[in-house]
Amino acid sequence: MSKLDDLIKELCPDGVEYKTLGEVCRFQNGFSFKSPLFKSKGLPILRITNISNGEISDSDYVYFEKSEYKEDLSNYEIKKGDVVVAMSGATTGKIGYNYSDNVYYLNQRVGLFVPNEQFLLKRYLFHWLTGQSNNILHISSGSGAQPNLSSVKMMEFEIPVPPLPVQEEIVRILDKFTSLTAELTAELTARRKQYEYYRDSLLSPESISREFACKLGKIGNADRYLLLTRETKVEVKKLGDFATITRGGNFQKKDFVESGLPCIHYGQMYTHFGTWTDKTLTFVAKDVFYKSKQAQPNDIVMAVTSENVDDVCKCTAWVGKEPIAVSGHTAIIHHNQNAKYLSYYFQSSVFYKQKVKLAHGTKVIEVTPDKLNDITIPLPPLDVQQRIVNVLDNFDSICSDLKIGLPAEIEARKKQYEYYRDLLLTFASSGNTILSEQNRTEQNRTEQNR
């Protein structure tokens, strides 16, 4: 019999008491830091954009100086082991855990949970909160990308509060799953950084024009290399010298139909499409299609409006066999080069440095399509472009294909974690059996398989 089952029988044989979150936890709203006083260095301010994938990020912060505020800001400190939640915007309800030793300061629209640790462990609370995403969204007001979370309603949620030793054992079990997922994610991140390094190297004029060999590691069962010779001729041209750029437009999400003619909406660039595609996700009726701007086979579809600089200009090469309708907030790039080669280039750090100079806006970041004409791009012969594409396609499939490799393993581990989290954190109230016999059997099997 598992240790958890022993603890439950010993410490709470008659059931677990449920309490409202407000009875065992205080909620701290963020401080209204003044954006004109943001600094490039100093003390880091935790904003909603810094919460992702169950943790607090270690980059992309703005900073402040304490001397510029009269208020006591000690209540707004986020220390190691603290649990926070995003209160508004597209990230509403996202839970973050501070794994680092860094101290951050709580900005408005971010909330901090301060549990009474005589009753509730922070890490136990974190695991429980990650299973409440649907309930949190249900009590959020607003719609679209700007819902707002009510802390008052959230603190009325009922949470099972078993004795601390039971909480500790549940945390130990669930942390095993999160630890393995973190290890796999770190490995995937390393692979992606390696891929980005080679991608940028392969797409630089210097690398293309000289002898350049790189070992990409195993792809399939063999080591793969790319070798380009010194004879390769590379021209660096402005995009406007070999391409025409037009704006997309004329249809909206409400125009989608079950079957019709293919279309791409700019929002799908961030959520669905990668470097290239030969199939669309959605369709529009004929009358809407022929009134819309269209991309031809081999064109690039690029989103020119985003919430941040990193995502603006995200694009996909359309390699299907028929024209597609394209929504607004996009640029359609018609050219005579290898579409996938260009699409890979538009992901490179060399292009990033150029687009940053073109981006404008604060809440919404935009790049005017006409300004893309001055972007410079190295253009080797088409056969060399194809060789580069072949290598990057192979490497990209390892990093991105959710059907194989590390991403699939990570996804499986996440689902396993969610399953056992919900299993272990589902208790009967006092006076009933804590875990059903089925739950005990499942939990014991988990212990034996680890």
Coordinates of N, CA and C in Angstrom, one line a residue, residues 119-239:
F119 N -2.0 25.6 7.5 CA -3.1 24.8 6.9 C -2.8 24.4 5.5
L120 N -2.0 25.2 4.8 CA -1.9 25.1 3.3 C -0.5 25.4 2.9
L121 N 0.1 24.3 2.2 CA 1.4 24.5 1.6 C 1.3 25.2 0.3
K122 N 2.3 26.1 0.1 CA 2.3 26.8 -1.2 C 2.4 25.9 -2.4
R123 N 3.2 24.9 -2.3 CA 3.3 24.0 -3.5 C 2.1 23.2 -3.7
Y124 N 1.4 22.8 -2.6 CA 0.1 22.1 -2.8 C -0.9 23.0 -3.4
L125 N -0.9 24.3 -2.9 CA -1.8 25.3 -3.5 C -1.6 25.5 -5.0
F126 N -0.3 25.5 -5.4 CA 0.0 25.7 -6.8 C -0.5 24.5 -7.6
H127 N -0.3 23.3 -7.2 CA -0.8 22.2 -8.0 C -2.4 22.2 -8.1
W128 N -3.0 22.6 -7.0 CA -4.5 22.6 -7.0 C -5.0 23.7 -7.9
L129 N -4.3 24.9 -7.9 CA -4.7 26.0 -8.8 C -4.6 25.7 -10.2
T130 N -3.5 24.9 -10.6 CA -3.3 24.6 -12.0 C -4.5 23.8 -12.6
G131 N -5.3 23.2 -11.7 CA -6.4 22.4 -12.1 C -7.7 23.2 -12.1
Q132 N -7.6 24.5 -11.8 CA -8.8 25.3 -11.7 C -9.0 26.3 -12.9
S133 N -8.3 26.1 -14.0 CA -8.3 27.0 -15.1 C -9.7 27.2 -15.7
N134 N -10.5 26.2 -15.8 CA -11.8 26.3 -16.4 C -12.7 27.1 -15.4
N135 N -12.6 26.8 -14.1 CA -13.4 27.6 -13.1 C -13.0 29.0 -13.1
I136 N -11.7 29.3 -13.2 CA -11.2 30.7 -13.2 C -11.7 31.5 -14.4
L137 N -11.7 30.9 -15.5 CA -12.2 31.5 -16.7 C -13.7 31.8 -16.6
H138 N -14.4 30.8 -16.0 CA -15.8 30.9 -15.9 C -16.3 32.1 -15.0
I139 N -15.5 32.5 -14.0 CA -15.8 33.7 -13.2 C -15.2 35.0 -13.7
S140 N -14.5 34.9 -14.8 CA -13.9 36.1 -15.4 C -14.9 36.9 -16.2
S141 N -14.9 38.2 -16.1 CA -15.8 39.0 -16.8 C -15.1 39.5 -18.1
G142 N -15.9 40.1 -19.0 CA -15.3 40.5 -20.3 C -15.3 39.4 -21.3
S143 N -14.8 39.7 -22.5 CA -14.8 38.7 -23.5 C -13.5 38.9 -24.4
G144 N -13.4 38.0 -25.3 CA -12.2 38.1 -26.3 C -10.9 37.9 -25.6
A145 N -10.0 38.8 -25.9 CA -8.6 38.7 -25.4 C -8.5 39.6 -24.1
Q146 N -9.6 40.2 -23.6 CA -9.4 41.1 -22.5 C -10.4 40.7 -21.3
P147 N -10.5 39.5 -20.9 CA -11.3 39.1 -19.7 C -10.6 39.7 -18.4
N148 N -11.4 39.8 -17.4 CA -10.8 40.3 -16.1 C -11.2 39.3 -15.0
L149 N -10.3 38.9 -14.2 CA -10.6 38.0 -13.1 C -11.0 38.7 -11.8
S150 N -12.0 38.2 -11.2 CA -12.5 38.7 -9.9 C -11.8 37.9 -8.8
S151 N -11.0 38.6 -8.0 CA -10.3 37.9 -6.9 C -11.3 37.5 -5.8
V152 N -12.4 38.3 -5.7 CA -13.4 38.0 -4.7 C -14.1 36.7 -5.0
K153 N -14.5 36.5 -6.2 CA -15.1 35.3 -6.6 C -14.2 34.1 -6.5
M154 N -12.9 34.3 -6.9 CA -11.9 33.2 -6.9 C -11.7 32.8 -5.4
M155 N -11.7 33.7 -4.5 CA -11.4 33.3 -3.1 C -12.6 32.6 -2.5
E156 N -13.7 32.5 -3.2 CA -14.9 31.7 -2.7 C -14.8 30.2 -3.2
F157 N -13.8 29.9 -4.0 CA -13.6 28.5 -4.4 C -13.3 27.7 -3.2
E158 N -13.8 26.4 -3.2 CA -13.6 25.5 -2.1 C -12.4 24.6 -2.4
I159 N -11.4 24.5 -1.5 CA -10.2 23.7 -1.7 C -10.2 22.7 -0.6
P160 N -9.8 21.4 -1.0 CA -9.6 20.4 0.0 C -8.4 20.7 0.9
V161 N -8.5 20.6 2.2 CA -7.4 20.9 3.0 C -7.0 19.7 3.9
P162 N -6.3 18.7 3.4 CA -5.9 17.6 4.2 C -4.8 18.0 5.1
P163 N -4.4 17.2 6.1 CA -3.3 17.5 7.0 C -2.0 17.7 6.2
L164 N -1.1 18.5 6.7 CA 0.1 18.8 6.0 C 0.9 17.6 5.5
P165 N 1.1 16.6 6.3 CA 1.8 15.4 5.8 C 1.2 14.8 4.5
V166 N -0.1 14.8 4.4 CA -0.8 14.4 3.2 C -0.5 15.3 2.0
Q167 N -0.6 16.6 2.3 CA -0.2 17.6 1.3 C 1.2 17.4 0.8
E168 N 2.1 17.2 1.7 CA 3.5 17.0 1.4 C 3.7 15.8 0.5
E169 N 3.0 14.7 0.8 CA 3.1 13.5 -0.1 C 2.5 13.7 -1.4
I170 N 1.4 14.4 -1.5 CA 0.8 14.7 -2.8 C 1.8 15.6 -3.7
V171 N 2.3 16.5 -3.0 CA 3.3 17.4 -3.7 C 4.5 16.6 -4.2
R172 N 5.0 15.7 -3.4 CA 6.1 14.8 -3.8 C 5.8 14.0 -5.1
I173 N 4.6 13.5 -5.1 CA 4.2 12.6 -6.2 C 4.1 13.5 -7.5
L174 N 3.4 14.6 -7.4 CA 3.1 15.5 -8.5 C 4.4 16.2 -9.0
D175 N 5.3 16.5 -8.1 CA 6.5 17.1 -8.5 C 7.4 16.1 -9.3
K176 N 7.2 14.8 -9.1 CA 7.9 13.9 -10.0 C 7.6 14.0 -11.4
F177 N 6.3 14.3 -11.7 CA 5.8 14.5 -13.0 C 6.3 15.8 -13.6
T178 N 6.2 16.9 -12.8 CA 6.6 18.2 -13.3 C 8.1 18.2 -13.5
S179 N 8.9 17.5 -12.7 CA 10.3 17.5 -12.9 C 10.7 16.8 -14.2
L180 N 10.1 15.7 -14.5 CA 10.4 15.0 -15.7 C 10.0 15.9 -16.9
T181 N 8.8 16.5 -16.9 CA 8.4 17.4 -17.9 C 9.4 18.5 -18.1
A182 N 9.9 19.1 -17.0 CA 10.9 20.2 -17.1 C 12.2 19.7 -17.7
E183 N 12.6 18.5 -17.4 CA 13.8 18.0 -18.0 C 13.7 17.8 -19.5
L184 N 12.5 17.3 -20.0 CA 12.3 17.1 -21.4 C 12.1 18.5 -22.1
T185 N 11.5 19.4 -21.4 CA 11.4 20.8 -22.0 C 12.7 21.4 -22.1
A186 N 13.6 21.3 -21.1 CA 14.9 21.9 -21.2 C 15.7 21.3 -22.4
E187 N 15.5 19.9 -22.6 CA 16.2 19.3 -23.7 C 15.7 19.8 -25.0
L188 N 14.4 20.0 -25.1 CA 13.8 20.5 -26.4 C 14.2 22.0 -26.6
T189 N 14.3 22.8 -25.5 CA 14.8 24.1 -25.6 C 16.2 24.2 -26.2
A190 N 17.1 23.3 -25.7 CA 18.4 23.2 -26.1 C 18.5 22.8 -27.6
R191 N 17.6 21.9 -28.0 CA 17.6 21.5 -29.4 C 17.2 22.7 -30.3
R192 N 16.2 23.4 -29.8 CA 15.7 24.6 -30.6 C 16.8 25.7 -30.7
K193 N 17.5 25.9 -29.6 CA 18.6 26.9 -29.7 C 19.6 26.4 -30.7
Q194 N 19.9 25.1 -30.7 CA 20.9 24.6 -31.6 C 20.4 24.8 -33.0
Y195 N 19.1 24.5 -33.2 CA 18.5 24.7 -34.5 C 18.5 26.2 -35.0
E196 N 18.2 27.1 -34.0 CA 18.2 28.5 -34.4 C 19.6 29.0 -34.7
Y197 N 20.6 28.4 -34.0 CA 22.0 28.8 -34.3 C 22.4 28.4 -35.7
Y198 N 22.1 27.1 -36.1 CA 22.4 26.7 -37.4 C 21.6 27.4 -38.5
R199 N 20.3 27.6 -38.2 CA 19.5 28.4 -39.1 C 20.1 29.7 -39.4
D200 N 20.4 30.5 -38.4 CA 21.0 31.8 -38.6 C 22.4 31.7 -39.3
S201 N 23.2 30.6 -39.0 CA 24.4 30.5 -39.7 C 24.2 30.2 -41.2
L202 N 23.3 29.3 -41.5 CA 23.1 28.9 -42.9 C 22.5 30.0 -43.7
L203 N 21.8 31.0 -43.0 CA 21.1 32.0 -43.8 C 21.9 33.3 -43.8
S204 N 23.2 33.3 -43.3 CA 24.0 34.5 -43.4 C 24.8 34.5 -44.7
P205 N 25.0 35.7 -45.3 CA 25.7 35.7 -46.5 C 27.1 35.2 -46.4
E206 N 27.8 35.4 -45.3 CA 29.1 34.9 -45.1 C 29.2 33.4 -45.2
S207 N 28.2 32.7 -44.6 CA 28.2 31.3 -44.5 C 27.9 30.7 -45.9
I208 N 27.0 31.3 -46.6 CA 26.5 30.8 -47.9 C 27.6 30.9 -48.9
S209 N 28.4 32.0 -48.8 CA 29.4 32.3 -49.9 C 30.7 31.6 -49.7
R210 N 31.0 31.0 -48.5 CA 32.2 30.3 -48.3 C 32.0 28.8 -48.1
E211 N 33.0 28.1 -48.0 CA 32.9 26.7 -47.6 C 32.4 26.6 -46.2
F212 N 31.3 25.9 -46.0 CA 30.7 25.9 -44.7 C 30.1 24.5 -44.4
A213 N 30.6 23.9 -43.4 CA 30.1 22.5 -43.0 C 29.7 22.6 -41.6
C214 N 28.5 22.0 -41.3 CA 28.1 21.9 -39.9 C 27.5 20.5 -39.7
K215 N 27.8 20.0 -38.5 CA 27.2 18.7 -38.1 C 25.9 19.0 -37.4
L216 N 24.8 18.5 -37.9 CA 23.5 18.8 -37.3 C 23.0 17.8 -36.3
G217 N 23.9 16.8 -36.1 CA 23.5 15.7 -35.2 C 22.7 14.6 -35.9
K218 N 22.1 13.7 -35.2 CA 21.4 12.6 -35.9 C 20.0 13.1 -36.3
I219 N 19.8 12.8 -37.6 CA 18.4 13.0 -38.1 C 18.1 11.6 -38.7
G220 N 17.1 11.0 -38.0 CA 16.9 9.6 -38.3 C 18.0 8.8 -37.6
N221 N 18.7 7.9 -38.4 CA 19.7 7.1 -37.8 C 21.1 7.5 -38.2
A222 N 21.2 8.6 -38.9 CA 22.6 8.9 -39.4 C 22.9 10.4 -39.0
D223 N 24.2 10.6 -38.9 CA 24.7 12.0 -38.8 C 24.5 12.7 -40.1
R224 N 24.0 14.0 -40.0 CA 23.8 14.8 -41.2 C 24.7 16.0 -41.2
Y225 N 25.2 16.4 -42.3 CA 26.0 17.6 -42.5 C 25.4 18.4 -43.6
L226 N 25.8 19.7 -43.6 CA 25.5 20.6 -44.7 C 26.9 21.1 -45.2
L227 N 27.1 21.0 -46.5 CA 28.4 21.5 -47.0 C 28.1 22.4 -48.3
L228 N 28.5 23.6 -48.2 CA 28.3 24.5 -49.3 C 29.7 24.9 -49.8
T229 N 29.9 25.0 -51.1 CA 31.3 25.3 -51.6 C 31.6 26.8 -51.7
R230 N 32.9 27.1 -51.9 CA 33.3 28.4 -52.1 C 32.7 29.1 -53.3
E231 N 32.4 28.2 -54.3 CA 31.9 28.8 -55.6 C 30.5 29.4 -55.5
T232 N 29.8 29.1 -54.4 CA 28.4 29.6 -54.3 C 28.4 31.1 -54.4
K233 N 27.6 31.6 -55.3 CA 27.4 33.1 -55.5 C 26.2 33.6 -54.8
V234 N 26.4 34.6 -54.0 CA 25.3 35.1 -53.2 C 25.1 36.6 -53.4
E235 N 23.9 37.0 -53.8 CA 23.6 38.4 -53.9 C 22.8 38.8 -52.7
V236 N 23.0 39.9 -52.2 CA 22.1 40.5 -51.2 C 21.3 41.5 -51.8
K237 N 20.0 41.3 -51.8 CA 19.0 42.2 -52.4 C 18.0 42.7 -51.4
K238 N 17.4 43.8 -51.8 CA 16.2 44.3 -51.0 C 15.0 43.5 -51.4
L239 N 14.1 43.3 -50.5 CA 12.9 42.5 -50.8 C 12.1 43.1 -52.0

